[in-house]
Amino acid sequence: MRMMLGRRRWCSSMMRDATADRASRLKAWGSTKVLRCMPSTTQSSQQRTGRESRPPAGASNAKTQIKLADVPSIFSSKYLGFLDPQEKLFGERTGGFRWSLEEEEDKETLLNLQDQFQPFRDVVKLVSSQRWKDVIQEEQHFKGTLFRFPLRSEASEISDNLYDSDKVVKLFDSFIADADISTLFLRNVSSVSLQHINTEGSVNVRLTVTSSPTVNPGLKTRNESNIDGSTCFKTITSTSEGKKQTKTKWLVTTCCMKEGNVPELDSLAKKLSFRPQVDLAFRCSQESVLTDGRLSVFLPL
């Protein structure tokens, strides 16, 4: 596990991860063999190792999807789980492991193995202002969702793309460059913050982006249409390190194909847990022209 405790990328959300969300994410990663690692239940530690028959294309699909990390992990609600598509950490035919905050043996492990879970301890305190011990012992559940992606430091079967400090800085800079559109097409995310935590635990906020909540959709498509669509205005506010705060207003149209029109798309949507969607946005300003828009296409392929 030592190689997993170095540089890492974190994503946090104040929404708890539903079982359906975990299942959909594992489908996208092609790692259906670890579905038992994350959901529920009253299994013993030996039974919770996720042992299950190998899916036909599980590992190969995971290789194409997991770009940054070989062993991502998730902490949400009452579960903390590691996904191991290469099956190196927890044994052959074991796609990961899950600890439950409802199991005394698991709680003892999470509290006593301080080195292994130190990254989670630090970030939980940062994003929730709660002590790790209180979350594990008293609350027995985490009010939010943390994704942890240990950045790859040596080539693996999944990818030979390595990440050093310079590459991480470039990742940050590329995200900051497109800050005003980072939340443009997101329905359920109203704020994004990019922070750097150094080895001493100091936090530097590189970027904060917020978008106005879309309470009233504005214009909707007719019921007889083959698509579900809506059009609204969105205001994006961006504050980054060393720069003035900026505000941009966008006209955003969202279209999603209804079920029952294209059987092939219906089959893919059911299999991959999302439907085809197209979003189009135009910036509202005197200098803007109609060719300066942004397009987002999401297809279940």
PDB file of C-alpha atoms in Angstrom:
ATOM      1  CA  MET A   1       0.000   0.000   0.000  1.00  0.00           C
ATOM      2  CA  ARG A   2       3.002   2.305   0.351  1.00  0.00           C
ATOM      3  CA  MET A   3       2.868   3.424  -3.284  1.00  0.00           C
ATOM      4  CA  MET A   4      -0.746   4.482  -2.778  1.00  0.00           C
ATOM      5  CA  LEU A   5       0.080   6.956   0.005  1.00  0.00           C
ATOM      6  CA  GLY A   6       2.001   9.525  -2.060  1.00  0.00           C
ATOM      7  CA  ARG A   7       0.629  12.266  -4.304  1.00  0.00           C
ATOM      8  CA  ARG A   8      -3.064  11.921  -4.905  1.00  0.00           C
ATOM      9  CA  ARG A   9      -6.020  13.711  -6.357  1.00  0.00           C
ATOM     10  CA  TRP A  10      -9.132  14.147  -4.216  1.00  0.00           C
ATOM     11  CA  CYS A  11     -12.719  14.877  -5.219  1.00  0.00           C
ATOM     12  CA  SER A  12     -15.252  15.640  -2.523  1.00  0.00           C
ATOM     13  CA  SER A  13     -19.002  16.155  -2.546  1.00  0.00           C
ATOM     14  CA  MET A  14     -21.403  16.967   0.247  1.00  0.00           C
ATOM     15  CA  MET A  15     -23.908  14.491  -1.200  1.00  0.00           C
ATOM     16  CA  ARG A  16     -23.899  10.909  -0.002  1.00  0.00           C
ATOM     17  CA  ASP A  17     -23.215   8.209  -2.555  1.00  0.00           C
ATOM     18  CA  ALA A  18     -26.300   6.063  -3.154  1.00  0.00           C
ATOM     19  CA  THR A  19     -25.955   2.362  -3.869  1.00  0.00           C
ATOM     20  CA  ALA A  20     -27.289   2.989  -7.392  1.00  0.00           C
ATOM     21  CA  ASP A  21     -24.602   5.642  -7.942  1.00  0.00           C
ATOM     22  CA  ARG A  22     -21.870   3.238  -6.875  1.00  0.00           C
ATOM     23  CA  ALA A  23     -23.210   0.551  -9.190  1.00  0.00           C
ATOM     24  CA  SER A  24     -23.324   2.976 -12.125  1.00  0.00           C
ATOM     25  CA  ARG A  25     -19.780   4.166 -11.459  1.00  0.00           C
ATOM     26  CA  LEU A  26     -18.454   0.643 -11.305  1.00  0.00           C
ATOM     27  CA  LYS A  27     -20.179  -0.109 -14.607  1.00  0.00           C
ATOM     28  CA  ALA A  28     -18.448   2.900 -16.158  1.00  0.00           C
ATOM     29  CA  TRP A  29     -15.110   1.655 -14.839  1.00  0.00           C
ATOM     30  CA  GLY A  30     -15.917  -1.810 -16.168  1.00  0.00           C
ATOM     31  CA  SER A  31     -15.188  -3.297 -12.766  1.00  0.00           C
ATOM     32  CA  THR A  32     -18.438  -5.104 -12.021  1.00  0.00           C
ATOM     33  CA  LYS A  33     -16.532  -7.760 -10.078  1.00  0.00           C
ATOM     34  CA  VAL A  34     -16.178  -5.330  -7.152  1.00  0.00           C
ATOM     35  CA  LEU A  35     -19.870  -4.534  -6.777  1.00  0.00           C
ATOM     36  CA  ARG A  36     -19.889  -6.389  -3.459  1.00  0.00           C
ATOM     37  CA  CYS A  37     -17.149  -4.179  -2.126  1.00  0.00           C
ATOM     38  CA  MET A  38     -19.314  -1.098  -1.847  1.00  0.00           C
ATOM     39  CA  PRO A  39     -23.030  -1.795  -1.310  1.00  0.00           C
ATOM     40  CA  SER A  40     -24.425  -2.948   1.984  1.00  0.00           C
ATOM     41  CA  THR A  41     -24.845  -5.619   4.376  1.00  0.00           C
ATOM     42  CA  THR A  42     -24.092  -7.767   7.295  1.00  0.00           C
ATOM     43  CA  GLN A  43     -21.339  -9.913   5.851  1.00  0.00           C
ATOM     44  CA  SER A  44     -18.286 -10.868   7.866  1.00  0.00           C
ATOM     45  CA  SER A  45     -14.865  -9.426   6.960  1.00  0.00           C
ATOM     46  CA  GLN A  46     -13.947 -12.665   5.210  1.00  0.00           C
ATOM     47  CA  GLN A  47     -17.126 -12.582   3.115  1.00  0.00           C
ATOM     48  CA  ARG A  48     -16.728  -8.894   2.259  1.00  0.00           C
ATOM     49  CA  THR A  49     -13.610  -9.407   0.139  1.00  0.00           C
ATOM     50  CA  GLY A  50     -15.685  -9.050  -3.010  1.00  0.00           C
ATOM     51  CA  ARG A  51     -14.968 -12.543  -4.330  1.00  0.00           C
ATOM     52  CA  GLU A  52     -17.019 -13.058  -7.437  1.00  0.00           C
ATOM     53  CA  SER A  53     -16.678 -14.634 -10.854  1.00  0.00           C
ATOM     54  CA  ARG A  54     -14.609 -12.572 -13.265  1.00  0.00           C
ATOM     55  CA  PRO A  55     -16.707 -10.620 -15.781  1.00  0.00           C
ATOM     56  CA  PRO A  56     -15.907 -11.057 -19.478  1.00  0.00           C
ATOM     57  CA  ALA A  57     -14.476  -7.612 -20.085  1.00  0.00           C
ATOM     58  CA  GLY A  58     -14.122  -6.103 -16.640  1.00  0.00           C
ATOM     59  CA  ALA A  59     -10.383  -5.486 -16.493  1.00  0.00           C
ATOM     60  CA  SER A  60     -10.060  -4.300 -20.083  1.00  0.00           C
ATOM     61  CA  ASN A  61     -12.852  -1.745 -19.690  1.00  0.00           C
ATOM     62  CA  ALA A  62     -11.282  -0.467 -16.466  1.00  0.00           C
ATOM     63  CA  LYS A  63      -7.999   0.103 -18.282  1.00  0.00           C
ATOM     64  CA  THR A  64      -9.657   2.487 -20.710  1.00  0.00           C
ATOM     65  CA  GLN A  65     -11.472   4.470 -18.015  1.00  0.00           C
ATOM     66  CA  ILE A  66      -9.110   4.859 -15.051  1.00  0.00           C
ATOM     67  CA  LYS A  67      -6.606   7.441 -16.253  1.00  0.00           C
ATOM     68  CA  LEU A  68      -4.933   8.708 -13.112  1.00  0.00           C
ATOM     69  CA  ALA A  69      -5.020   5.964 -10.521  1.00  0.00           C
ATOM     70  CA  ASP A  70      -4.721   2.192 -10.327  1.00  0.00           C
ATOM     71  CA  VAL A  71      -6.464   1.876  -6.941  1.00  0.00           C
ATOM     72  CA  PRO A  72      -9.150   4.558  -6.483  1.00  0.00           C
ATOM     73  CA  SER A  73     -11.081   4.610  -3.223  1.00  0.00           C
ATOM     74  CA  ILE A  74     -14.420   5.989  -2.052  1.00  0.00           C
ATOM     75  CA  PHE A  75     -15.659   7.049   1.393  1.00  0.00           C
ATOM     76  CA  SER A  76     -19.375   7.763   1.600  1.00  0.00           C
ATOM     77  CA  SER A  77     -22.136   7.370   4.154  1.00  0.00           C
ATOM     78  CA  LYS A  78     -21.183   4.277   6.201  1.00  0.00           C
ATOM     79  CA  TYR A  79     -18.695   2.631   3.822  1.00  0.00           C
ATOM     80  CA  LEU A  80     -15.064   3.071   2.809  1.00  0.00           C
ATOM     81  CA  GLY A  81     -13.954   0.981  -0.150  1.00  0.00           C
ATOM     82  CA  PHE A  82     -10.922   0.409  -2.379  1.00  0.00           C
ATOM     83  CA  LEU A  83     -11.285  -0.641  -6.020  1.00  0.00           C
ATOM     84  CA  ASP A  84      -8.498  -2.908  -7.252  1.00  0.00           C
ATOM     85  CA  PRO A  85      -9.144  -3.813 -10.926  1.00  0.00           C
ATOM     86  CA  GLN A  86      -5.652  -5.351 -11.266  1.00  0.00           C
ATOM     87  CA  GLU A  87      -6.340  -7.625  -8.277  1.00  0.00           C
ATOM     88  CA  LYS A  88      -2.906  -7.027  -6.743  1.00  0.00           C
ATOM     89  CA  LEU A  89      -3.655  -5.710  -3.255  1.00  0.00           C
ATOM     90  CA  PHE A  90      -6.374  -7.998  -1.951  1.00  0.00           C
ATOM     91  CA  GLY A  91      -5.688 -11.218  -3.821  1.00  0.00           C
ATOM     92  CA  GLU A  92      -6.591 -12.882  -7.078  1.00  0.00           C
ATOM     93  CA  ARG A  93     -10.225 -12.628  -8.177  1.00  0.00           C
ATOM     94  CA  THR A  94     -10.775  -9.945  -5.545  1.00  0.00           C
ATOM     95  CA  GLY A  95     -11.651  -6.632  -7.140  1.00  0.00           C
ATOM     96  CA  GLY A  96     -11.449  -4.571  -3.979  1.00  0.00           C
ATOM     97  CA  PHE A  97     -12.370  -4.338  -0.312  1.00  0.00           C
ATOM     98  CA  ARG A  98     -14.966  -2.500   1.735  1.00  0.00           C
ATOM     99  CA  TRP A  99     -15.110  -1.515   5.405  1.00  0.00           C
ATOM    100  CA  SER A 100     -18.415  -0.761   7.119  1.00  0.00           C
ATOM    101  CA  LEU A 101     -18.859   1.756   9.930  1.00  0.00           C
ATOM    102  CA  GLU A 102     -21.558  -0.525  11.322  1.00  0.00           C
ATOM    103  CA  GLU A 103     -19.124  -3.409  11.909  1.00  0.00           C
ATOM    104  CA  GLU A 104     -17.063  -3.297  15.118  1.00  0.00           C
ATOM    105  CA  GLU A 105     -14.128  -5.155  13.556  1.00  0.00           C
ATOM    106  CA  ASP A 106     -14.030  -2.744  10.614  1.00  0.00           C
ATOM    107  CA  LYS A 107     -14.256   0.323  12.858  1.00  0.00           C
ATOM    108  CA  GLU A 108     -11.334  -0.972  14.892  1.00  0.00           C
ATOM    109  CA  THR A 109      -9.310  -1.397  11.691  1.00  0.00           C
ATOM    110  CA  LEU A 110     -10.109   2.137  10.486  1.00  0.00           C
ATOM    111  CA  LEU A 111      -9.099   3.623  13.837  1.00  0.00           C
ATOM    112  CA  ASN A 112      -5.964   1.580  14.539  1.00  0.00           C
ATOM    113  CA  LEU A 113      -4.274   1.458  11.116  1.00  0.00           C
ATOM    114  CA  GLN A 114      -3.376   5.122  11.237  1.00  0.00           C
ATOM    115  CA  ASP A 115      -0.736   5.161   8.490  1.00  0.00           C
ATOM    116  CA  GLN A 116      -2.936   3.432   5.913  1.00  0.00           C
ATOM    117  CA  PHE A 117      -5.908   5.731   6.496  1.00  0.00           C
ATOM    118  CA  GLN A 118      -4.025   8.952   7.325  1.00  0.00           C
ATOM    119  CA  PRO A 119      -4.892  10.562   3.952  1.00  0.00           C
ATOM    120  CA  PHE A 120      -8.583  10.096   4.686  1.00  0.00           C
ATOM    121  CA  ARG A 121      -8.188  11.349   8.256  1.00  0.00           C
ATOM    122  CA  ASP A 122      -6.653  14.626   7.054  1.00  0.00           C
ATOM    123  CA  VAL A 123      -9.145  15.326   4.272  1.00  0.00           C
ATOM    124  CA  VAL A 124     -12.205  14.406   6.349  1.00  0.00           C
ATOM    125  CA  LYS A 125     -11.138  17.019   8.890  1.00  0.00           C
ATOM    126  CA  LEU A 126     -10.552  19.558   6.113  1.00  0.00           C
ATOM    127  CA  VAL A 127     -13.886  19.188   4.296  1.00  0.00           C
ATOM    128  CA  SER A 128     -16.173  18.480   7.261  1.00  0.00           C
ATOM    129  CA  SER A 129     -14.332  19.924  10.302  1.00  0.00           C
ATOM    130  CA  GLN A 130     -14.892  16.579  12.031  1.00  0.00           C
ATOM    131  CA  ARG A 131     -12.351  14.329  13.675  1.00  0.00           C
ATOM    132  CA  TRP A 132     -11.814  10.926  12.099  1.00  0.00           C
ATOM    133  CA  LYS A 133     -12.494   9.231  15.438  1.00  0.00           C
ATOM    134  CA  ASP A 134     -15.841  11.012  15.806  1.00  0.00           C
ATOM    135  CA  VAL A 135     -16.949  10.080  12.287  1.00  0.00           C
ATOM    136  CA  ILE A 136     -16.011   6.412  12.753  1.00  0.00           C
ATOM    137  CA  GLN A 137     -17.068   5.840  16.360  1.00  0.00           C
ATOM    138  CA  GLU A 138     -19.831   8.306  17.167  1.00  0.00           C
ATOM    139  CA  GLU A 139     -21.467   9.363  13.909  1.00  0.00           C
ATOM    140  CA  GLN A 140     -20.781   6.014  12.215  1.00  0.00           C
ATOM    141  CA  HIS A 141     -21.396   7.693   8.907  1.00  0.00           C
ATOM    142  CA  PHE A 142     -19.791  10.398   6.747  1.00  0.00           C
ATOM    143  CA  LYS A 143     -22.007  13.229   5.515  1.00  0.00           C
ATOM    144  CA  GLY A 144     -20.657  13.442   1.996  1.00  0.00           C
ATOM    145  CA  THR A 145     -18.580  11.538  -0.536  1.00  0.00           C
ATOM    146  CA  LEU A 146     -14.796  11.476  -0.956  1.00  0.00           C
ATOM    147  CA  PHE A 147     -13.046  10.053  -4.005  1.00  0.00           C
ATOM    148  CA  ARG A 148      -9.311   9.434  -3.693  1.00  0.00           C
ATOM    149  CA  PHE A 149      -7.074   8.870  -6.729  1.00  0.00           C
ATOM    150  CA  PRO A 150      -3.425   8.043  -5.867  1.00  0.00           C
ATOM    151  CA  LEU A 151      -1.442   9.394  -8.814  1.00  0.00           C
ATOM    152  CA  ARG A 152       0.465   6.725 -10.681  1.00  0.00           C
ATOM    153  CA  SER A 153       4.229   6.800  -9.984  1.00  0.00           C
ATOM    154  CA  GLU A 154       5.182   3.665 -11.916  1.00  0.00           C
ATOM    155  CA  ALA A 155       3.820   1.950 -15.008  1.00  0.00           C
ATOM    156  CA  SER A 156       1.062  -0.605 -14.506  1.00  0.00           C
ATOM    157  CA  GLU A 157      -1.128  -2.915 -16.553  1.00  0.00           C
ATOM    158  CA  ILE A 158      -3.768  -0.196 -16.672  1.00  0.00           C
ATOM    159  CA  SER A 159      -1.548   2.596 -17.984  1.00  0.00           C
ATOM    160  CA  ASP A 160       2.073   3.677 -18.323  1.00  0.00           C
ATOM    161  CA  ASN A 161       1.117   7.345 -17.917  1.00  0.00           C
ATOM    162  CA  LEU A 162       3.056   8.625 -14.872  1.00  0.00           C
ATOM    163  CA  TYR A 163       2.462  11.766 -12.809  1.00  0.00           C
ATOM    164  CA  ASP A 164       5.157  13.886 -11.170  1.00  0.00           C
ATOM    165  CA  SER A 165       4.873  17.345  -9.574  1.00  0.00           C
ATOM    166  CA  ASP A 166       5.190  19.191 -12.889  1.00  0.00           C
ATOM    167  CA  LYS A 167       2.446  17.144 -14.485  1.00  0.00           C
ATOM    168  CA  VAL A 168       0.133  17.724 -11.534  1.00  0.00           C
ATOM    169  CA  VAL A 169       0.708  21.485 -11.804  1.00  0.00           C
ATOM    170  CA  LYS A 170      -0.174  21.297 -15.507  1.00  0.00           C
ATOM    171  CA  LEU A 171      -3.385  19.458 -14.616  1.00  0.00           C
ATOM    172  CA  PHE A 172      -4.287  22.253 -12.192  1.00  0.00           C
ATOM    173  CA  ASP A 173      -3.434  24.983 -14.699  1.00  0.00           C
ATOM    174  CA  SER A 174      -5.471  23.375 -17.479  1.00  0.00           C
ATOM    175  CA  PHE A 175      -8.482  23.151 -15.169  1.00  0.00           C
ATOM    176  CA  ILE A 176      -8.095  26.786 -14.087  1.00  0.00           C
ATOM    177  CA  ALA A 177      -7.881  27.895 -17.730  1.00  0.00           C
ATOM    178  CA  ASP A 178     -11.390  26.522 -18.343  1.00  0.00           C
ATOM    179  CA  ALA A 179     -12.750  27.546 -14.954  1.00  0.00           C
ATOM    180  CA  ASP A 180     -15.733  29.473 -16.303  1.00  0.00           C
ATOM    181  CA  ILE A 181     -17.135  26.374 -18.025  1.00  0.00           C
ATOM    182  CA  SER A 182     -16.300  23.762 -15.370  1.00  0.00           C
ATOM    183  CA  THR A 183     -19.851  23.873 -13.959  1.00  0.00           C
ATOM    184  CA  LEU A 184     -21.613  25.062 -17.102  1.00  0.00           C
ATOM    185  CA  PHE A 185     -23.174  21.723 -18.041  1.00  0.00           C
ATOM    186  CA  LEU A 186     -23.486  20.210 -14.558  1.00  0.00           C
ATOM    187  CA  ARG A 187     -27.048  19.935 -13.270  1.00  0.00           C
ATOM    188  CA  ASN A 188     -26.483  19.022  -9.629  1.00  0.00           C
ATOM    189  CA  VAL A 189     -23.180  20.792  -8.925  1.00  0.00           C
ATOM    190  CA  SER A 190     -23.330  24.492  -8.065  1.00  0.00           C
ATOM    191  CA  SER A 191     -19.804  25.016  -6.713  1.00  0.00           C
ATOM    192  CA  VAL A 192     -16.318  23.665  -7.451  1.00  0.00           C
ATOM    193  CA  SER A 193     -13.185  24.408  -5.429  1.00  0.00           C
ATOM    194  CA  LEU A 194      -9.633  23.488  -6.443  1.00  0.00           C
ATOM    195  CA  GLN A 195      -7.257  23.249  -3.476  1.00  0.00           C
ATOM    196  CA  HIS A 196      -3.650  22.218  -2.993  1.00  0.00           C
ATOM    197  CA  ILE A 197      -2.609  20.556   0.268  1.00  0.00           C
ATOM    198  CA  ASN A 198       1.146  20.423   0.828  1.00  0.00           C
ATOM    199  CA  THR A 199       3.065  17.822   2.816  1.00  0.00           C
ATOM    200  CA  GLU A 200       2.695  19.909   5.994  1.00  0.00           C
ATOM    201  CA  GLY A 201      -1.090  20.053   5.677  1.00  0.00           C
ATOM    202  CA  SER A 202      -1.335  23.707   4.625  1.00  0.00           C
ATOM    203  CA  VAL A 203      -4.205  24.410   2.226  1.00  0.00           C
ATOM    204  CA  ASN A 204      -3.965  26.792  -0.715  1.00  0.00           C
ATOM    205  CA  VAL A 205      -7.233  27.539  -2.536  1.00  0.00           C
ATOM    206  CA  ARG A 206      -6.290  27.855  -6.202  1.00  0.00           C
ATOM    207  CA  LEU A 207      -9.785  28.310  -7.609  1.00  0.00           C
ATOM    208  CA  THR A 208     -13.443  28.597  -6.649  1.00  0.00           C
ATOM    209  CA  VAL A 209     -16.231  28.465  -9.233  1.00  0.00           C
ATOM    210  CA  THR A 210     -19.946  28.828  -8.518  1.00  0.00           C
ATOM    211  CA  SER A 211     -22.947  28.750 -10.820  1.00  0.00           C
ATOM    212  CA  SER A 212     -26.374  30.218 -10.179  1.00  0.00           C
ATOM    213  CA  PRO A 213     -28.950  27.549  -9.314  1.00  0.00           C
ATOM    214  CA  THR A 214     -31.301  26.733 -12.151  1.00  0.00           C
ATOM    215  CA  VAL A 215     -34.562  26.835 -10.230  1.00  0.00           C
ATOM    216  CA  ASN A 216     -36.840  27.806 -13.127  1.00  0.00           C
ATOM    217  CA  PRO A 217     -35.918  25.920 -16.321  1.00  0.00           C
ATOM    218  CA  GLY A 218     -37.421  28.682 -18.461  1.00  0.00           C
ATOM    219  CA  LEU A 219     -38.251  27.111 -21.838  1.00  0.00           C
ATOM    220  CA  LYS A 220     -39.143  23.434 -22.243  1.00  0.00           C
ATOM    221  CA  THR A 221     -39.731  21.226 -25.261  1.00  0.00           C
ATOM    222  CA  ARG A 222     -43.226  20.180 -26.293  1.00  0.00           C
ATOM    223  CA  ASN A 223     -44.558  16.885 -24.960  1.00  0.00           C
ATOM    224  CA  GLU A 224     -44.839  15.385 -28.454  1.00  0.00           C
ATOM    225  CA  SER A 225     -41.121  15.891 -29.113  1.00  0.00           C
ATOM    226  CA  ASN A 226     -38.679  12.955 -29.197  1.00  0.00           C
ATOM    227  CA  ILE A 227     -36.413  14.731 -26.714  1.00  0.00           C
ATOM    228  CA  ASP A 228     -36.609  16.161 -23.218  1.00  0.00           C
ATOM    229  CA  GLY A 229     -35.127  19.632 -23.358  1.00  0.00           C
ATOM    230  CA  SER A 230     -34.932  22.903 -21.475  1.00  0.00           C
ATOM    231  CA  THR A 231     -33.315  26.315 -21.899  1.00  0.00           C
ATOM    232  CA  CYS A 232     -32.212  28.672 -19.140  1.00  0.00           C
ATOM    233  CA  PHE A 233     -29.659  31.314 -18.156  1.00  0.00           C
ATOM    234  CA  LYS A 234     -26.690  30.497 -15.949  1.00  0.00           C
ATOM    235  CA  THR A 235     -24.319  32.905 -14.224  1.00  0.00           C
ATOM    236  CA  ILE A 236     -20.820  31.564 -13.549  1.00  0.00           C
ATOM    237  CA  THR A 237     -18.634  33.284 -10.937  1.00  0.00           C
ATOM    238  CA  SER A 238     -14.928  32.428 -10.902  1.00  0.00           C
ATOM    239  CA  THR A 239     -12.332  33.417  -8.286  1.00  0.00           C
ATOM    240  CA  SER A 240      -8.754  32.263  -8.837  1.00  0.00           C
ATOM    241  CA  GLU A 241      -5.434  32.899  -7.140  1.00  0.00           C
ATOM    242  CA  GLY A 242      -3.910  36.256  -8.070  1.00  0.00           C
ATOM    243  CA  LYS A 243      -6.745  37.275 -10.417  1.00  0.00           C
ATOM    244  CA  LYS A 244      -9.867  39.391 -10.225  1.00  0.00           C
ATOM    245  CA  GLN A 245     -13.220  37.738  -9.744  1.00  0.00           C
ATOM    246  CA  THR A 246     -15.059  37.249 -13.030  1.00  0.00           C
ATOM    247  CA  LYS A 247     -18.740  36.729 -13.819  1.00  0.00           C
ATOM    248  CA  THR A 248     -20.114  35.380 -17.080  1.00  0.00           C
ATOM    249  CA  LYS A 249     -23.706  34.804 -18.150  1.00  0.00           C
ATOM    250  CA  TRP A 250     -24.643  31.933 -20.447  1.00  0.00           C
ATOM    251  CA  LEU A 251     -27.729  30.764 -22.315  1.00  0.00           C
ATOM    252  CA  VAL A 252     -27.780  26.981 -21.861  1.00  0.00           C
ATOM    253  CA  THR A 253     -29.935  24.449 -23.717  1.00  0.00           C
ATOM    254  CA  THR A 254     -30.074  20.798 -22.647  1.00  0.00           C
ATOM    255  CA  CYS A 255     -31.508  17.973 -24.769  1.00  0.00           C
ATOM    256  CA  CYS A 256     -31.868  14.309 -23.814  1.00  0.00           C
ATOM    257  CA  MET A 257     -33.305  11.601 -26.089  1.00  0.00           C
ATOM    258  CA  LYS A 258     -36.511  10.090 -24.736  1.00  0.00           C
ATOM    259  CA  GLU A 259     -36.824   6.361 -24.264  1.00  0.00           C
ATOM    260  CA  GLY A 260     -38.638   4.405 -26.957  1.00  0.00           C
ATOM    261  CA  ASN A 261     -37.310   6.149 -30.067  1.00  0.00           C
ATOM    262  CA  VAL A 262     -34.059   4.324 -30.842  1.00  0.00           C
ATOM    263  CA  PRO A 263     -33.911   0.718 -29.529  1.00  0.00           C
ATOM    264  CA  GLU A 264     -30.106   0.558 -29.763  1.00  0.00           C
ATOM    265  CA  LEU A 265     -29.744   3.683 -27.609  1.00  0.00           C
ATOM    266  CA  ASP A 266     -32.305   2.359 -25.124  1.00  0.00           C
ATOM    267  CA  SER A 267     -30.314  -0.856 -24.772  1.00  0.00           C
ATOM    268  CA  LEU A 268     -27.011   0.984 -24.241  1.00  0.00           C
ATOM    269  CA  ALA A 269     -28.598   3.445 -21.817  1.00  0.00           C
ATOM    270  CA  LYS A 270     -29.988   0.611 -19.704  1.00  0.00           C
ATOM    271  CA  LYS A 271     -26.693  -1.252 -19.747  1.00  0.00           C
ATOM    272  CA  LEU A 272     -24.504   1.769 -18.883  1.00  0.00           C
ATOM    273  CA  SER A 273     -27.018   3.634 -16.673  1.00  0.00           C
ATOM    274  CA  PHE A 274     -27.160   6.926 -18.566  1.00  0.00           C
ATOM    275  CA  ARG A 275     -28.969   8.295 -21.609  1.00  0.00           C
ATOM    276  CA  PRO A 276     -27.562  10.287 -24.565  1.00  0.00           C
ATOM    277  CA  GLN A 277     -27.502  14.012 -23.885  1.00  0.00           C
ATOM    278  CA  VAL A 278     -26.444  17.122 -25.799  1.00  0.00           C
ATOM    279  CA  ASP A 279     -25.918  20.530 -24.159  1.00  0.00           C
ATOM    280  CA  LEU A 280     -25.265  23.793 -25.977  1.00  0.00           C
ATOM    281  CA  ALA A 281     -24.265  27.094 -24.351  1.00  0.00           C
ATOM    282  CA  PHE A 282     -23.717  30.613 -25.683  1.00  0.00           C
ATOM    283  CA  ARG A 283     -22.104  33.395 -23.705  1.00  0.00           C
ATOM    284  CA  CYS A 284     -24.285  36.481 -23.243  1.00  0.00           C
ATOM    285  CA  SER A 285     -22.242  39.643 -23.808  1.00  0.00           C
ATOM    286  CA  GLN A 286     -21.942  42.461 -26.320  1.00  0.00           C
ATOM    287  CA  GLU A 287     -18.677  41.069 -27.662  1.00  0.00           C
ATOM    288  CA  SER A 288     -19.921  37.495 -28.128  1.00  0.00           C
ATOM    289  CA  VAL A 289     -20.888  36.033 -31.487  1.00  0.00           C
ATOM    290  CA  LEU A 290     -22.996  32.950 -32.143  1.00  0.00           C
ATOM    291  CA  THR A 291     -19.956  30.902 -33.147  1.00  0.00           C
ATOM    292  CA  ASP A 292     -18.379  31.318 -29.686  1.00  0.00           C
ATOM    293  CA  GLY A 293     -20.470  28.655 -27.995  1.00  0.00           C
ATOM    294  CA  ARG A 294     -19.689  25.519 -26.031  1.00  0.00           C
ATOM    295  CA  LEU A 295     -20.961  22.039 -26.878  1.00  0.00           C
ATOM    296  CA  SER A 296     -21.166  19.010 -24.580  1.00  0.00           C
ATOM    297  CA  VAL A 297     -22.080  15.581 -25.972  1.00  0.00           C
ATOM    298  CA  PHE A 298     -22.601  12.610 -23.660  1.00  0.00           C
ATOM    299  CA  LEU A 299     -23.160   9.268 -25.380  1.00  0.00           C
ATOM    300  CA  PRO A 300     -23.563   5.757 -23.926  1.00  0.00           C
ATOM    301  CA  LEU A 301     -20.939   4.019 -26.057  1.00  0.00           C
TER     302      LEU A 301
END
